[in-house]
Amino acid sequence: MKLTRIVAVLLLLPFSGWAGTFIETFNDDDLEDWQELVQQDEKPGSWEVIDRELHAVSPDEWPRLLTIGNKKWRNYTIEVDVKPIEKHGRASIMIAARIKGTRLVFCEIGDRLVPGWDTLCRTGDFHTNTSVLLSAGQHPLLKLGDWSTLKLGVKDGTFVFSINDEKIAETADDFALVLAGRALVEGKVGRLNDFLTGGAGFGLANYTAKFDNLIITGEDIPNKGTLPVVSRGKLATTWGHLKRF
């Protein structure tokens, strides 16, 4: 599933014209451009590249995100493969877009927050854990030991959240109204665009998991990344100098 999805993107890329595609397969140890975003003053998570996959650990219910991108990115889709390995308690796995500083739009699947709601999409300030609920629903939790694909598309005032190509949530007008209201509260009337751009990322809370094959496609996205021609083994590398917001 993992390689097939990336090959499809590469085959379609020449026909997209205006769109760029950013691919990260974690086939090297360079995580220098990535930044970690945590809530409050919680300690960092663990992010290790092992055998061309990113191994991540969030030891408690406080979520950690690994983020990348430009604050001017606007309309794009981010998708990433994830394999939960161990669940340490009430937990969730997340995908995020429009990350600018500590503000963002993010969706998660898990049982970390509200009983009976397995999927949540929110927008707000990640650091202070203040947010507005955009969508809530039910979906089976991701299976331990199985790969799944999370996908989040954002276009102007619309976002679409999917799991394994199944649409989980789609918000259009309501999302735009939430952003407009937040702009009003924060004294940014007429600057709604400030809430419609930003980088992307993924993360977890109370899980040990593997991530792979990050693909971001959109108008302002730089072309980056190719599939490996030759499979090569490599040593595990720990990212010991995480940048922090």
Short mmCIF file of C-alpha atoms in Angstrom, two decimals:
data_model
loop_
_atom_site.label_atom_id
_atom_site.label_comp_id
_atom_site.label_asym_id
_atom_site.label_seq_id
_atom_site.Cartn_x
_atom_site.Cartn_y
_atom_site.Cartn_z
CA MET A 1 0.00 0.00 0.00
CA LYS A 2 2.76 2.43 1.00
CA LEU A 3 4.87 2.33 -2.16
CA THR A 4 1.87 2.05 -4.47
CA ARG A 5 0.39 5.30 -3.14
CA ILE A 6 3.62 7.23 -3.68
CA VAL A 7 4.13 5.81 -7.18
CA ALA A 8 0.61 6.98 -8.11
CA VAL A 9 1.40 10.50 -6.94
CA LEU A 10 4.65 10.57 -8.91
CA LEU A 11 2.91 9.38 -12.08
CA LEU A 12 0.25 12.08 -11.78
CA LEU A 13 2.62 14.89 -10.90
CA PRO A 14 3.66 15.83 -14.49
CA PHE A 15 0.00 16.40 -15.36
CA SER A 16 -0.77 18.60 -12.36
CA GLY A 17 1.08 21.58 -13.80
CA TRP A 18 0.45 24.16 -11.11
CA ALA A 19 0.70 21.85 -8.09
CA GLY A 20 3.84 20.90 -6.25
CA THR A 21 4.39 17.67 -4.33
CA PHE A 22 6.49 17.30 -1.19
CA ILE A 23 7.35 13.67 -0.36
CA GLU A 24 9.10 12.51 2.81
CA THR A 25 9.80 8.77 3.02
CA PHE A 26 12.27 9.06 5.91
CA ASN A 27 14.90 7.28 3.85
CA ASP A 28 17.64 9.39 5.35
CA ASP A 29 18.35 10.80 8.78
CA ASP A 30 17.79 14.46 7.97
CA LEU A 31 15.05 15.87 10.19
CA GLU A 32 16.65 19.30 10.40
CA ASP A 33 13.74 21.11 8.75
CA TRP A 34 11.16 19.62 11.09
CA GLN A 35 9.87 21.23 14.26
CA GLU A 36 8.03 19.78 17.23
CA LEU A 37 4.93 21.48 18.60
CA VAL A 38 3.77 20.52 22.10
CA GLN A 39 1.05 21.71 24.44
CA GLN A 40 1.86 23.96 27.39
CA ASP A 41 5.36 23.25 28.73
CA GLU A 42 5.26 19.50 28.27
CA LYS A 43 8.47 17.62 27.55
CA PRO A 44 9.30 16.64 23.95
CA GLY A 45 8.29 13.32 22.47
CA SER A 46 10.68 10.81 20.96
CA TRP A 47 11.21 10.85 17.16
CA GLU A 48 13.65 8.34 15.66
CA VAL A 49 14.37 7.31 12.10
CA ILE A 50 14.80 3.53 12.12
CA ASP A 51 14.96 1.37 8.97
CA ARG A 52 13.57 4.18 6.78
CA GLU A 53 10.54 4.76 9.02
CA LEU A 54 9.87 7.38 11.66
CA HIS A 55 9.32 5.84 15.09
CA ALA A 56 7.46 8.17 17.45
CA VAL A 57 6.58 7.96 21.14
CA SER A 58 4.27 10.25 23.09
CA PRO A 59 4.32 8.88 26.65
CA ASP A 60 1.18 10.56 28.01
CA GLU A 61 -2.12 12.18 27.00
CA TRP A 62 -0.46 15.46 25.97
CA PRO A 63 -0.22 15.45 22.16
CA ARG A 64 3.01 16.12 20.25
CA LEU A 65 3.13 17.19 16.61
CA LEU A 66 5.98 17.07 14.13
CA THR A 67 5.55 19.94 11.69
CA ILE A 68 7.04 21.27 8.49
CA GLY A 69 6.27 23.91 5.91
CA ASN A 70 5.85 27.56 5.20
CA LYS A 71 3.40 29.85 6.97
CA LYS A 72 2.27 31.02 3.52
CA TRP A 73 1.14 27.58 2.31
CA ARG A 74 -2.56 27.90 1.53
CA ASN A 75 -4.54 25.20 -0.30
CA TYR A 76 -3.11 21.70 -0.10
CA THR A 77 -3.60 18.10 0.97
CA ILE A 78 -1.46 16.28 3.49
CA GLU A 79 -1.50 12.51 3.91
CA VAL A 80 0.66 10.17 5.94
CA ASP A 81 0.86 6.45 6.68
CA VAL A 82 0.78 5.44 10.33
CA LYS A 83 1.11 2.13 12.15
CA PRO A 84 0.23 2.21 15.87
CA ILE A 85 2.51 -0.14 17.78
CA GLU A 86 1.48 0.32 21.41
CA LYS A 87 -1.31 2.22 23.15
CA HIS A 88 -0.37 3.54 26.60
CA GLY A 89 -3.82 4.69 27.73
CA ARG A 90 -6.43 7.09 26.42
CA ALA A 91 -4.77 8.09 23.17
CA SER A 92 -5.10 9.60 19.70
CA ILE A 93 -3.24 10.05 16.43
CA MET A 94 -3.41 13.40 14.64
CA ILE A 95 -2.92 15.14 11.31
CA ALA A 96 -2.69 18.93 11.04
CA ALA A 97 -2.72 21.79 8.53
CA ARG A 98 -2.61 25.59 8.45
CA ILE A 99 0.03 25.61 11.20
CA LYS A 100 1.18 29.15 11.84
CA GLY A 101 3.07 29.57 15.08
CA THR A 102 0.96 27.60 17.54
CA ARG A 103 -2.37 28.03 15.70
CA LEU A 104 -3.63 25.29 13.43
CA VAL A 105 -6.43 23.10 12.14
CA PHE A 106 -6.12 19.46 13.20
CA CYS A 107 -8.08 16.21 13.20
CA GLU A 108 -7.52 13.20 15.40
CA ILE A 109 -8.76 9.68 15.90
CA GLY A 110 -8.70 8.06 19.30
CA ASP A 111 -10.33 7.88 22.73
CA ARG A 112 -8.27 10.61 24.40
CA LEU A 113 -10.93 13.27 24.79
CA VAL A 114 -14.69 12.75 24.72
CA PRO A 115 -16.27 9.31 25.34
CA GLY A 116 -18.29 8.23 22.30
CA TRP A 117 -16.46 10.58 19.93
CA ASP A 118 -13.60 8.80 18.23
CA THR A 119 -12.85 11.49 15.64
CA LEU A 120 -12.52 15.19 16.34
CA CYS A 121 -11.51 18.14 14.15
CA ARG A 122 -10.67 21.46 15.79
CA THR A 123 -9.02 24.81 15.16
CA GLY A 124 -7.31 26.99 17.71
CA ASP A 125 -4.10 27.45 19.67
CA PHE A 126 -2.33 24.13 20.14
CA HIS A 127 0.09 25.38 22.80
CA THR A 128 -2.56 26.61 25.22
CA ASN A 129 -5.04 23.84 24.32
CA THR A 130 -7.80 26.34 23.46
CA SER A 131 -9.81 25.40 20.40
CA VAL A 132 -13.14 25.47 18.61
CA LEU A 133 -14.77 22.15 17.72
CA LEU A 134 -15.39 21.80 13.98
CA SER A 135 -16.50 18.18 13.74
CA ALA A 136 -17.02 15.11 15.91
CA GLY A 137 -17.94 11.55 15.00
CA GLN A 138 -17.44 7.85 15.50
CA HIS A 139 -14.96 5.55 13.77
CA PRO A 140 -13.15 2.36 14.84
CA LEU A 141 -9.77 3.08 16.37
CA LEU A 142 -6.71 2.35 14.26
CA LYS A 143 -5.59 -1.25 14.67
CA LEU A 144 -2.31 -1.93 16.41
CA GLY A 145 0.23 -3.37 13.98
CA ASP A 146 -1.66 -2.29 10.84
CA TRP A 147 -0.81 0.56 8.47
CA SER A 148 -3.49 3.19 7.92
CA THR A 149 -3.50 6.43 5.92
CA LEU A 150 -4.67 9.73 7.39
CA LYS A 151 -5.48 12.55 4.97
CA LEU A 152 -6.46 16.18 5.51
CA GLY A 153 -7.28 18.56 2.66
CA VAL A 154 -7.71 22.31 3.14
CA LYS A 155 -8.97 24.70 0.48
CA ASP A 156 -10.00 28.23 1.42
CA GLY A 157 -12.82 27.77 3.97
CA THR A 158 -13.16 24.02 3.43
CA PHE A 159 -11.41 21.02 4.95
CA VAL A 160 -11.87 17.28 4.36
CA PHE A 161 -10.57 14.62 6.76
CA SER A 162 -10.27 10.99 5.57
CA ILE A 163 -9.01 7.70 6.97
CA ASN A 164 -8.04 4.99 4.46
CA ASP A 165 -9.89 6.91 1.71
CA GLU A 166 -13.08 7.00 3.79
CA LYS A 167 -14.35 10.55 4.30
CA ILE A 168 -14.75 11.18 8.01
CA ALA A 169 -15.53 14.89 8.11
CA GLU A 170 -16.07 17.75 5.70
CA THR A 171 -16.70 21.32 6.77
CA ALA A 172 -17.20 24.29 4.49
CA ASP A 173 -19.33 27.28 5.49
CA ASP A 174 -19.20 26.45 9.21
CA PHE A 175 -15.42 26.46 9.12
CA ALA A 176 -15.31 29.81 7.38
CA LEU A 177 -17.69 31.27 9.97
CA VAL A 178 -15.55 29.95 12.82
CA LEU A 179 -12.45 31.53 11.34
CA ALA A 180 -14.25 34.80 10.69
CA GLY A 181 -15.51 34.86 14.28
CA ARG A 182 -12.04 34.18 15.63
CA ALA A 183 -10.63 36.95 13.46
CA LEU A 184 -13.22 39.31 14.92
CA VAL A 185 -12.44 38.30 18.51
CA GLU A 186 -8.70 38.71 17.95
CA GLY A 187 -9.15 42.12 16.32
CA LYS A 188 -8.22 40.98 12.85
CA VAL A 189 -11.34 41.97 10.96
CA GLY A 190 -10.60 41.97 7.25
CA ARG A 191 -7.62 39.65 7.75
CA LEU A 192 -9.38 36.31 7.53
CA ASN A 193 -6.57 35.11 5.24
CA ASP A 194 -4.32 35.06 8.30
CA PHE A 195 -6.22 31.95 9.35
CA LEU A 196 -6.12 30.22 5.96
CA THR A 197 -2.41 29.58 5.54
CA GLY A 198 0.34 27.66 7.28
CA GLY A 199 2.40 24.48 7.39
CA ALA A 200 1.42 20.87 7.99
CA GLY A 201 2.19 18.02 10.35
CA PHE A 202 1.19 14.87 12.18
CA GLY A 203 1.47 13.54 15.70
CA LEU A 204 0.21 11.41 18.53
CA ALA A 205 -0.69 11.25 22.21
CA ASN A 206 -0.23 8.22 24.48
CA TYR A 207 0.88 6.07 21.53
CA THR A 208 4.02 4.48 20.20
CA ALA A 209 3.70 4.43 16.41
CA LYS A 210 5.53 4.42 13.09
CA PHE A 211 4.98 7.08 10.43
CA ASP A 212 5.99 6.92 6.79
CA ASN A 213 5.32 8.30 3.32
CA LEU A 214 4.25 11.84 4.05
CA ILE A 215 2.85 13.46 0.90
CA ILE A 216 1.80 17.13 0.68
CA THR A 217 0.37 18.38 -2.61
CA GLY A 218 -0.86 21.87 -3.43
CA GLU A 219 -0.43 25.27 -5.01
CA ASP A 220 2.47 26.60 -2.97
CA ILE A 221 4.12 23.29 -2.13
CA PRO A 222 7.74 22.82 -3.30
CA ASN A 223 8.59 19.69 -5.27
CA LYS A 224 10.75 17.51 -3.07
CA GLY A 225 11.44 13.81 -2.64
CA THR A 226 11.76 10.67 -4.73
CA LEU A 227 11.42 6.97 -4.16
CA PRO A 228 14.65 5.12 -3.32
CA VAL A 229 16.21 3.28 -6.26
CA VAL A 230 18.20 0.88 -4.11
CA SER A 231 17.10 -0.34 -0.71
CA ARG A 232 19.83 0.27 1.81
CA GLY A 233 20.00 -0.53 5.50
CA LYS A 234 21.01 2.16 7.92
CA LEU A 235 21.56 2.81 11.56
CA ALA A 236 18.89 4.20 13.84
CA THR A 237 19.21 7.93 14.37
CA THR A 238 17.71 9.89 17.22
CA TRP A 239 16.83 13.51 16.61
CA GLY A 240 18.32 14.99 19.72
CA HIS A 241 17.97 18.66 18.92
CA LEU A 242 14.29 19.25 18.28
CA LYS A 243 13.30 22.81 17.52
CA ARG A 244 10.54 23.93 19.86
CA PHE A 245 7.84 26.58 19.54
#
